[in-house]
C-alpha cells in the first residue's frame, strides 16, 4: 500500500454521503497509477475503505475497465458494435491481431500493447472507431490500422 | 448540415470555444439560471417543464415534468442524477454535448435541481468518456469559481453541489437503478421496481435520474418558454431531438431536428443519403428497437408515429444498413452486444442472450438447421417481459423484426449452408 492512497481514500470518503461510493473512484485513481489492479491492491483498497475483500473483488470484476491482469502500456479498444462492424471493424481487428501476433483480449509479450474488443464506444459517427488509452481515434479504416500504434499527432 | 438548419443544443458548432465559461457567458450562458432563480419559484420551473411537454431523451420518452412530480413531499434529502452512461449502439449525442458544451448541461442541472429541491447532484459519466469527464470536471470547477455552484448561488439563498462520478465499463449502468447501484460503489445490477427512484433512489432517498440531453433542454425552456418549445414537433412529441445517424450514409453525425421531421429528411437531406448501395433497413432509435424497411422511410420522427410503425424513437440512434448488409449477421452482432452486456442477474436474459447469439452465429456460419428460426423465436418468448430490467427485451427488437421482414434471408442461410450475401460474411474475432 502506498501512503498517499490513504489520503485519497479519506478525500473520497468525505466527498460522498456514504463511504462505499468511494470505491469506484478509488479504484480508478489507483489503477491510473499502477496500470492494473492486483489481488494485493484490491485487498489494500478493502482495508482503506473498511469493506470486505470479496466486495471489492466482486465490484472490480463487474466492470470491464478495471483490469485484473497487467495490461500493456498502450491499451487499444476496437469498437465492434454494429455501426462499426458495418464500416469494417472486424477487418480492423484482424489486421491488428495479425500485426501484433496476439488475439483480442491479450497483451504482447513485451508488454507494449493490449488489444481489446469494445462494445459500442458511443462514437458511431467515427466508425470504425477505437480508443488508445481511452482517447478516441477514428475513423480508422482497416488498412490504416498502424495509426493506432503511433502517437497522436 | 443542411442550409437553414438552426442549432440549439448543438450551438457549440456555431460558437467556437463555448466549452470555456467566458465564451459560454458571452452567448447568454447562465442567463437562464439567473432568470430562473430570480423570476421562478421551484414549482414554476416544474410547471414550465410540464407545460413544455419535454420527454426523457434517454430512450423511454417519459414526460420529464411528470417524473419530477413523483417526488414525495416528506422532507427527506433529494438527489438529481444525470445519466451520461451513453452506450446504446448507434447513439452518440450525449458524448458530443458533454465534450463540446459542458456548461449547458451544468446550467440545466442547477435549474433542474433548484426545481426539484435538491442540494446535491451527480453526473454519472461512462468510464470510456475520459475526455468528456475531463471537460465536465473543468466546467464544474469554473462554475464554482463564478458562483453558479456551491453556497448561495447568485445570492439566491439556493445551494447546490455537483459531483462527477465515472463508471468503469458496463452498458447496464445506463439503466437507472443499476446506475444508482454503481453510484453507491457496487456492481451495476438493476433493482427490483417498484419502489421507483423517485421514492427510493440513491442511498434510499428520493432521486430523479434524467438523461444528459433532457437536462440540456432546460435552460432554453427558461429563456424561450414552453409555447416556443411546443411550436416544434407534435402535441405528444414537442420540441427538438438530436438524432445520431450512423452506418451506410454519406455524412454520419448528430443532427438536431424538430420532432416529427420525416425519417427521409434526416437520412437523405441531413446525412446525405445512403452510400454505398441501396437502403435495406433502418434502426431508428438505437440498437434496442425493431427495424424499419425502406417503404417506411417517410415515417415522422416522433414518439407516436414510430410506435404506430412498430418501432420506437428510443435514444435517437439511427443505424442505416444498405442492401449488402446481411440481416443474420447484423442480428448476431446486436444480440452478441446484449449477451456481453447482460449483468447476469436474471436467468432469462443471461442464458437467453447467450443462446440466441450462439444460434445466430451458427446460422451465419452456415451450420444452422430448419428448427433454428423457431428456436430463436421461442427463446425470445422466454426473455420478453420476464426480467427485472429492459435489457433482455432490448435484445429482441431487432432480431424478431429481422426474422419477420427478412425470413427468406434467414431460411436461405440454412438451405445454402452459408451466407447468401457472401461479400459481408460474418467473420468476427473470437468472443
XYZ file of C-alpha atoms in Angstrom:
584
model
C 0.000 0.000 0.000
C 1.316 3.430 -0.839
C 0.967 6.119 1.829
C -0.888 8.581 -0.405
C -3.607 6.031 -1.101
C -4.751 6.656 2.460
C -5.088 10.373 1.670
C -7.032 9.608 -1.495
C -9.342 7.243 0.383
C -10.045 9.845 3.060
C -10.719 12.571 0.462
C -13.112 10.361 -1.471
C -14.903 9.144 1.647
C -15.532 12.799 2.526
C -16.953 13.553 -0.894
C -19.919 11.183 -0.732
C -22.723 10.725 1.803
C -21.675 7.078 2.142
C -18.105 5.813 2.076
C -18.994 2.862 -0.165
C -19.387 5.298 -3.084
C -15.657 5.986 -2.839
C -14.898 2.508 -4.165
C -15.115 3.142 -7.919
C -13.249 6.467 -7.841
C -10.522 4.988 -5.639
C -10.083 2.004 -7.959
C -9.850 4.417 -10.910
C -7.178 6.541 -9.243
C -5.071 3.634 -8.128
C -5.318 1.875 -11.475
C -4.261 5.066 -13.259
C -1.108 4.993 -11.142
C -0.463 1.237 -11.067
C -1.696 0.272 -14.527
C -3.822 -2.564 -13.170
C -5.452 -3.870 -10.002
C -3.565 -6.790 -8.478
C -5.122 -9.016 -5.798
C -2.885 -7.262 -3.267
C -4.113 -3.850 -4.425
C -7.729 -4.950 -4.095
C -7.002 -6.131 -0.551
C -5.412 -2.749 0.213
C -8.476 -0.957 -1.119
C -10.690 -3.133 1.076
C -8.634 -2.105 4.102
C -8.700 1.570 3.146
C -12.482 1.650 2.768
C -13.225 -0.856 5.517
C -15.014 -3.196 3.120
C -14.797 -6.993 2.817
C -12.170 -8.038 0.255
C -14.812 -10.112 -1.530
C -16.932 -6.987 -2.047
C -14.026 -5.130 -3.619
C -13.166 -8.113 -5.828
C -16.773 -8.552 -6.832
C -17.156 -4.897 -7.814
C -13.814 -4.744 -9.618
C -14.703 -7.860 -11.609
C -18.028 -6.413 -12.766
C -16.555 -3.538 -14.782
C -14.551 -4.085 -17.949
C -12.301 -1.056 -17.489
C -10.895 -2.362 -14.214
C -8.008 -4.547 -15.264
C -7.442 -7.584 -13.079
C -4.373 -8.592 -15.066
C -1.444 -6.440 -16.148
C -2.093 -4.604 -19.415
C 0.222 -3.108 -21.985
C 1.443 0.472 -21.892
C -0.845 1.076 -24.848
C -4.346 -0.302 -24.393
C -6.299 -0.414 -27.636
C -10.053 -0.865 -27.595
C -11.517 -1.546 -31.029
C -15.249 -0.949 -31.159
C -17.010 -3.956 -32.675
C -20.577 -2.749 -32.269
C -22.922 -2.977 -35.244
C -22.343 0.551 -36.652
C -18.571 -0.033 -36.570
C -18.958 -3.573 -37.931
C -20.828 -2.085 -40.920
C -17.726 0.034 -41.597
C -15.077 -2.661 -41.312
C -14.343 -3.022 -37.595
C -13.789 -6.769 -37.898
C -11.195 -6.324 -40.599
C -9.506 -3.658 -38.478
C -9.334 -6.058 -35.550
C -7.960 -8.850 -37.754
C -5.252 -6.578 -39.139
C -4.200 -5.590 -35.628
C -4.209 -9.191 -34.421
C -2.106 -10.315 -37.344
C 0.344 -7.443 -36.984
C 0.756 -7.771 -33.227
C 0.687 -11.573 -33.209
C -1.903 -11.687 -30.449
C -5.637 -12.275 -30.241
C -8.048 -9.736 -28.867
C -8.018 -9.898 -25.073
C -4.252 -10.415 -24.994
C -1.097 -8.374 -24.409
C 2.075 -8.524 -26.471
C 4.877 -10.412 -24.669
C 6.964 -7.231 -24.397
C 4.121 -5.544 -22.505
C 3.751 -2.819 -25.128
C 0.216 -3.302 -26.372
C -3.038 -4.807 -25.142
C -5.853 -5.347 -27.615
C -9.481 -5.485 -26.561
C -12.901 -5.541 -28.173
C -15.163 -2.720 -27.023
C -18.930 -2.893 -27.167
C -20.035 0.415 -28.660
C -17.883 3.390 -27.710
C -20.708 5.856 -28.463
C -18.791 7.333 -31.379
C -20.530 5.657 -34.332
C -20.024 8.817 -36.411
C -16.306 7.977 -36.319
C -16.751 4.321 -37.323
C -14.675 2.258 -37.366
C -13.563 3.797 -34.116
C -11.061 2.781 -31.470
C -9.650 4.145 -28.250
C -5.989 4.233 -27.314
C -5.678 4.563 -23.553
C -9.283 5.828 -23.609
C -8.552 8.561 -26.187
C -10.714 8.381 -29.309
C -9.174 7.607 -32.687
C -11.402 7.469 -35.710
C -12.354 6.765 -38.321
C -9.641 4.124 -38.629
C -10.111 2.200 -41.884
C -8.711 -1.357 -41.606
C -5.761 -0.569 -43.861
C -4.790 2.354 -41.609
C -4.530 0.153 -38.501
C -0.939 1.221 -37.860
C -2.182 4.671 -36.858
C -3.342 3.062 -33.631
C 0.220 2.032 -32.821
C 1.659 5.507 -33.250
C 1.418 8.608 -31.120
C -1.362 11.027 -31.905
C -0.140 13.923 -34.000
C -25.521 20.275 -42.038
C -28.200 21.348 -44.469
C -28.812 25.026 -45.105
C -31.272 26.734 -42.832
C -30.644 24.321 -40.001
C -30.767 26.069 -36.633
C -28.717 24.920 -33.700
C -29.940 24.915 -30.139
C -28.494 22.042 -28.153
C -25.672 21.776 -30.684
C -24.893 25.506 -30.553
C -21.213 24.764 -29.997
C -20.967 24.140 -33.743
C -21.605 27.838 -34.355
C -19.780 29.197 -31.329
C -16.164 28.090 -31.096
C -14.807 27.530 -27.586
C -18.237 27.616 -25.966
C -16.863 24.994 -23.600
C -14.956 27.875 -21.981
C -17.064 29.610 -19.368
C -16.313 33.164 -20.565
C -17.460 32.285 -24.081
C -20.496 30.467 -22.761
C -21.429 33.531 -20.684
C -20.913 35.823 -23.648
C -23.551 33.800 -25.513
C -26.371 34.024 -22.974
C -24.756 31.327 -20.839
C -26.097 31.132 -17.287
C -28.670 33.834 -18.080
C -31.360 31.168 -17.866
C -30.100 30.288 -14.400
C -30.178 33.961 -13.357
C -33.694 34.293 -14.625
C -34.870 31.024 -13.048
C -33.520 31.933 -9.625
C -34.909 35.476 -9.806
C -38.240 35.079 -11.544
C -39.301 31.471 -10.995
C -40.276 29.594 -7.878
C -39.134 25.954 -7.942
C -42.734 24.912 -8.615
C -42.924 27.373 -11.510
C -39.941 25.651 -13.143
C -41.601 22.253 -12.701
C -44.799 23.673 -14.207
C -42.863 25.108 -17.135
C -41.197 21.769 -17.884
C -44.568 20.050 -17.615
C -46.154 22.608 -19.932
C -43.343 22.222 -22.467
C -44.141 18.534 -22.854
C -40.414 17.681 -22.740
C -39.974 13.907 -22.717
C -36.965 11.944 -21.480
C -34.335 11.744 -24.210
C -32.514 8.680 -22.885
C -34.805 6.263 -24.672
C -38.008 5.719 -22.730
C -39.549 9.101 -23.599
C -41.236 9.535 -20.233
C -42.561 13.084 -19.619
C -39.880 14.871 -17.595
C -42.128 17.215 -15.623
C -44.349 14.322 -14.622
C -41.324 12.356 -13.412
C -40.274 15.313 -11.262
C -43.795 15.397 -9.848
C -43.410 11.880 -8.428
C -41.039 13.020 -5.679
C -42.739 12.561 -2.306
C -43.038 15.645 -0.140
C -41.652 14.140 3.018
C -38.723 16.344 3.914
C -36.022 13.797 3.045
C -32.989 14.981 1.050
C -33.386 14.590 -2.703
C -30.859 13.877 -5.388
C -30.661 14.781 -9.037
C -28.625 12.299 -11.063
C -27.711 12.904 -14.684
C -27.293 9.791 -16.764
C -24.283 10.173 -19.045
C -23.724 6.447 -19.460
C -24.460 6.583 -23.168
C -23.591 3.179 -24.638
C -26.505 2.078 -26.805
C -25.115 1.075 -30.203
C -25.925 3.841 -32.679
C -26.206 6.599 -30.061
C -23.546 9.287 -29.603
C -25.350 12.553 -28.833
C -24.538 12.874 -25.130
C -20.844 12.485 -25.872
C -20.936 15.499 -28.177
C -22.967 17.513 -25.646
C -20.586 16.943 -22.738
C -17.385 17.210 -24.738
C -18.294 20.416 -26.525
C -20.729 22.283 -24.305
C -20.428 21.063 -20.721
C -21.740 24.327 -19.228
C -25.071 23.869 -20.974
C -25.550 20.650 -19.016
C -24.360 22.179 -15.756
C -26.675 25.171 -16.141
C -29.540 22.787 -16.881
C -28.644 20.772 -13.804
C -28.643 23.758 -11.456
C -32.039 24.881 -12.729
C -33.456 21.353 -12.542
C -32.056 20.686 -9.070
C -33.494 24.029 -7.924
C -36.860 22.986 -9.342
C -36.978 19.678 -7.510
C -35.441 20.995 -4.289
C -32.188 19.063 -4.465
C -28.926 20.326 -2.999
C -26.719 17.547 -4.217
C -26.479 16.378 -7.803
C -24.417 13.766 -9.616
C -23.274 13.202 -13.161
C -22.698 9.532 -13.880
C -20.342 9.507 -16.847
C -19.394 6.268 -18.568
C -15.786 5.268 -17.958
C -14.876 5.409 -21.639
C -15.790 9.129 -21.767
C -12.430 10.222 -20.416
C -12.349 13.466 -22.394
C -15.998 14.135 -21.579
C -15.290 13.630 -17.882
C -12.309 15.994 -18.055
C -14.432 18.630 -19.762
C -17.166 18.277 -17.158
C -14.719 18.361 -14.260
C -13.157 21.563 -15.528
C -16.548 23.127 -16.220
C -17.770 22.256 -12.722
C -14.674 23.917 -11.253
C -15.260 27.035 -13.367
C -18.916 27.146 -12.352
C -17.970 27.030 -8.656
C -15.452 29.826 -9.169
C -18.111 32.026 -10.806
C -20.722 31.372 -8.138
C -23.041 29.205 -10.241
C -22.448 26.276 -7.905
C -21.856 25.989 -4.184
C -23.371 28.029 -1.369
C -25.930 30.738 -2.010
C -25.839 30.657 -5.799
C -26.063 34.195 -7.303
C -27.281 35.447 -3.917
C -30.488 33.473 -4.232
C -30.108 31.564 -0.993
C -30.151 28.357 -3.002
C -27.162 25.996 -2.744
C -26.062 23.058 -4.859
C -23.053 20.783 -5.138
C -22.368 18.687 -8.235
C -20.251 15.542 -8.144
C -18.826 13.851 -11.183
C -18.775 10.060 -10.964
C -17.043 7.876 -13.527
C -18.390 4.467 -14.437
C -15.965 1.769 -15.475
C -17.362 -0.056 -18.475
C -20.869 -1.548 -18.220
C -23.779 -0.732 -20.559
C -26.256 -1.866 -17.916
C -25.385 1.166 -15.784
C -27.438 3.246 -18.205
C -30.481 1.578 -16.643
C -31.376 3.974 -13.861
C -31.490 1.579 -10.913
C -28.253 -0.130 -11.991
C -26.730 3.327 -12.339
C -27.689 4.117 -8.744
C -26.148 0.853 -7.527
C -22.946 1.762 -9.353
C -23.024 5.262 -7.882
C -23.191 3.628 -4.465
C -19.953 1.830 -5.307
C -21.492 -1.542 -6.067
C -21.906 -3.899 -9.009
C -24.201 -2.226 -11.501
C -27.114 -4.615 -11.314
C -30.697 -3.369 -11.620
C -33.006 -3.197 -8.636
C -36.491 -4.583 -8.436
C -39.026 -1.829 -9.172
C -41.138 -0.542 -7.511
C -40.068 1.309 -5.499
C -39.011 3.696 -8.251
C -36.025 6.018 -7.739
C -38.343 8.992 -7.135
C -39.335 7.286 -3.877
C -36.241 5.254 -3.014
C -33.231 6.033 -5.189
C -29.659 6.970 -4.351
C -28.866 5.912 -0.770
C -32.561 5.077 -0.434
C -33.535 8.756 -0.829
C -35.898 10.308 -3.391
C -33.948 10.637 -6.632
C -34.569 11.870 -10.142
C -32.476 10.308 -12.900
C -32.509 12.224 -16.198
C -30.558 11.878 -19.420
C -27.938 14.465 -20.472
C -29.926 15.693 -23.477
C -33.094 16.026 -21.382
C -31.399 18.298 -18.840
C -29.563 20.223 -21.564
C -33.005 21.310 -22.835
C -33.922 23.051 -19.591
C -32.030 26.380 -19.969
C -33.681 27.122 -23.319
C -37.093 26.349 -21.857
C -36.464 29.088 -19.298
C -35.247 31.533 -21.967
C -37.791 30.843 -24.706
C -40.766 29.372 -22.878
C -42.983 26.314 -23.180
C -45.003 27.741 -26.035
C -41.917 28.197 -28.179
C -40.888 24.613 -27.456
C -44.366 23.386 -28.330
C -44.243 25.280 -31.635
C -41.997 22.456 -32.822
C -42.939 18.797 -33.116
C -46.375 17.401 -32.340
C -48.701 17.674 -29.388
C -47.428 14.452 -27.849
C -43.836 14.882 -29.018
C -42.999 18.563 -28.772
C -39.631 20.168 -29.276
C -36.264 19.141 -30.613
C -34.388 15.874 -30.674
C -30.816 15.079 -31.500
C -30.697 12.156 -33.909
C -27.411 10.259 -34.242
C -27.029 8.836 -37.736
C -24.523 6.064 -38.439
C -23.934 3.154 -40.780
C -24.165 3.386 -44.549
C -24.764 7.102 -45.048
C -22.649 9.773 -46.675
C -22.450 12.045 -43.607
C -22.771 10.187 -40.302
C -23.217 12.515 -37.341
C -25.592 14.171 -34.911
C -28.477 16.211 -36.316
C -30.813 18.313 -34.235
C -34.297 18.210 -35.715
C -37.773 19.274 -34.679
C -39.661 16.145 -33.702
C -41.934 14.799 -36.462
C -39.304 15.550 -39.118
C -39.615 12.725 -41.663
C -37.009 9.993 -41.365
C -36.350 10.563 -45.073
C -35.257 14.155 -44.450
C -32.852 13.011 -41.760
C -31.266 10.337 -43.908
C -31.380 11.921 -47.350
C -31.051 15.637 -46.690
C -29.012 15.829 -43.487
C -26.983 12.625 -43.596
C -26.536 12.925 -47.366
C -28.313 9.710 -48.338
C -27.379 6.050 -48.376
C -23.857 5.256 -49.502
C -22.762 2.859 -50.820
C -25.643 0.861 -52.288
C -29.374 0.984 -51.732
C -31.312 1.196 -48.496
C -32.283 -2.124 -46.902
C -33.181 -1.445 -43.278
C -33.067 1.296 -40.662
C -32.860 1.008 -36.906
C -34.358 4.389 -35.960
C -33.888 4.601 -32.205
C -30.806 2.757 -31.007
C -29.988 -0.942 -31.102
C -32.888 -1.844 -28.806
C -35.701 -1.081 -31.241
C -37.246 -3.007 -34.158
C -36.126 -2.115 -37.684
C -37.971 -0.174 -40.337
C -37.975 -1.144 -44.022
C -37.425 1.251 -46.972
C -41.184 1.663 -47.565
C -41.418 3.228 -44.085
C -38.843 5.956 -44.732
C -41.471 8.685 -44.672
C -42.405 7.928 -41.066
C -42.181 11.089 -38.939
C -39.563 11.041 -36.205
C -41.802 11.360 -33.178
C -42.724 9.009 -30.370
C -46.261 8.187 -31.517
C -45.535 7.784 -35.247
C -42.634 5.462 -34.510
C -44.853 3.442 -32.197
C -47.514 3.198 -34.902
C -44.854 1.999 -37.349
C -43.989 -0.839 -34.980
C -40.800 0.578 -33.536
C -39.613 3.313 -31.154
C -37.854 6.656 -31.316
C -35.779 5.443 -28.355
C -32.489 7.257 -27.907
C -32.487 8.599 -31.464
C -29.633 6.367 -32.631
C -30.392 5.824 -36.301
C -28.384 2.980 -37.863
C -28.697 2.770 -41.639
C -27.992 -0.512 -43.445
C -27.548 -0.966 -47.179
C -28.515 -3.872 -49.426
C -25.180 -5.594 -48.925
C -25.848 -5.998 -45.212
C -26.722 -9.496 -44.051
C -29.607 -9.352 -41.593
C -28.489 -12.540 -39.867
C -25.020 -11.111 -39.332
C -26.489 -7.828 -38.100
C -28.788 -9.653 -35.679
C -25.905 -11.826 -34.484
C -23.801 -8.739 -33.830
C -26.518 -6.917 -31.936
C -27.542 -9.912 -29.842
C -23.892 -10.515 -29.007
C -23.785 -6.988 -27.606
C -26.603 -7.815 -25.199
C -25.023 -11.164 -24.346
C -21.807 -9.415 -23.332
C -23.609 -6.622 -21.506
C -26.215 -8.728 -19.671
C -25.401 -8.275 -15.991
C -26.298 -11.889 -15.294
C -28.818 -11.220 -12.565
C -31.910 -12.601 -14.345
C -31.659 -16.083 -15.831
C -33.851 -15.495 -18.936
C -31.629 -12.608 -20.082
C -28.281 -14.132 -19.081
C -28.966 -17.539 -20.664
C -31.314 -16.380 -23.403
C -28.954 -13.819 -24.929
C -26.163 -16.413 -24.772
C -28.160 -18.999 -26.722
C -29.638 -16.532 -29.204
C -26.154 -15.287 -30.028
C -24.943 -18.873 -30.445
C -27.787 -19.827 -32.746
C -27.437 -16.657 -34.842
C -23.706 -17.188 -35.208
C -24.136 -20.776 -36.332
C -26.828 -19.698 -38.799
C -24.496 -17.110 -40.262
C -21.664 -19.626 -40.405
C -23.892 -21.999 -42.396
C -24.361 -24.568 -39.645
C -27.989 -23.740 -38.880
C -30.884 -26.161 -39.011
C -34.553 -25.956 -40.030
C -35.542 -25.643 -36.396
C -33.318 -22.663 -35.597
C -35.771 -19.922 -36.543
C -38.447 -21.346 -34.271
C -35.826 -21.860 -31.598
C -34.844 -18.177 -31.787
C -38.448 -17.040 -31.541
C -39.064 -19.424 -28.657
C -36.013 -18.080 -26.822
C -37.275 -14.546 -27.461
C -40.625 -15.525 -25.999
C -38.930 -16.713 -22.848
C -36.979 -13.481 -22.350
C -39.566 -10.827 -23.206
C -41.175 -9.318 -20.111
C -39.542 -11.852 -17.811
C -36.655 -9.847 -16.365
C -36.097 -7.101 -13.807
C -34.899 -4.524 -16.334
C -35.425 -3.877 -20.041
C -32.050 -5.209 -21.260
C -33.423 -8.639 -22.140
C -36.368 -7.125 -24.006
C -33.999 -4.745 -25.766
C -32.038 -7.690 -27.154
C -35.125 -8.884 -29.042
C -36.371 -5.883 -31.022
C -34.045 -6.070 -33.961
C -33.799 -9.856 -34.167
C -37.530 -10.523 -34.042
C -38.274 -7.789 -36.578
C -35.481 -9.020 -38.852
C -36.954 -12.520 -38.805
C -40.377 -11.060 -39.597
C -39.249 -8.861 -42.503
C -36.386 -10.941 -43.870
C -37.468 -14.513 -43.126
C -36.355 -15.644 -46.580
C -32.851 -14.474 -45.859
C -32.690 -16.448 -42.603
C -34.041 -19.550 -44.338
C -31.545 -19.153 -47.187
C -28.712 -19.387 -44.657
C -29.974 -22.811 -43.606
C -30.711 -24.002 -47.139
C -27.437 -22.807 -48.655
C -25.299 -23.657 -45.627
C -23.881 -20.179 -45.533
C -24.463 -16.520 -46.047
C -26.014 -15.786 -49.458
C -24.524 -12.292 -49.262
C -21.031 -13.784 -49.119
C -19.380 -10.401 -49.509
C -20.318 -9.397 -45.992
C -19.527 -12.646 -44.274
C -19.713 -12.694 -40.538
C -16.074 -13.081 -39.633
C -15.811 -11.604 -36.220
C -12.923 -12.421 -33.959
C -13.283 -14.858 -31.122
C -15.633 -13.827 -28.362
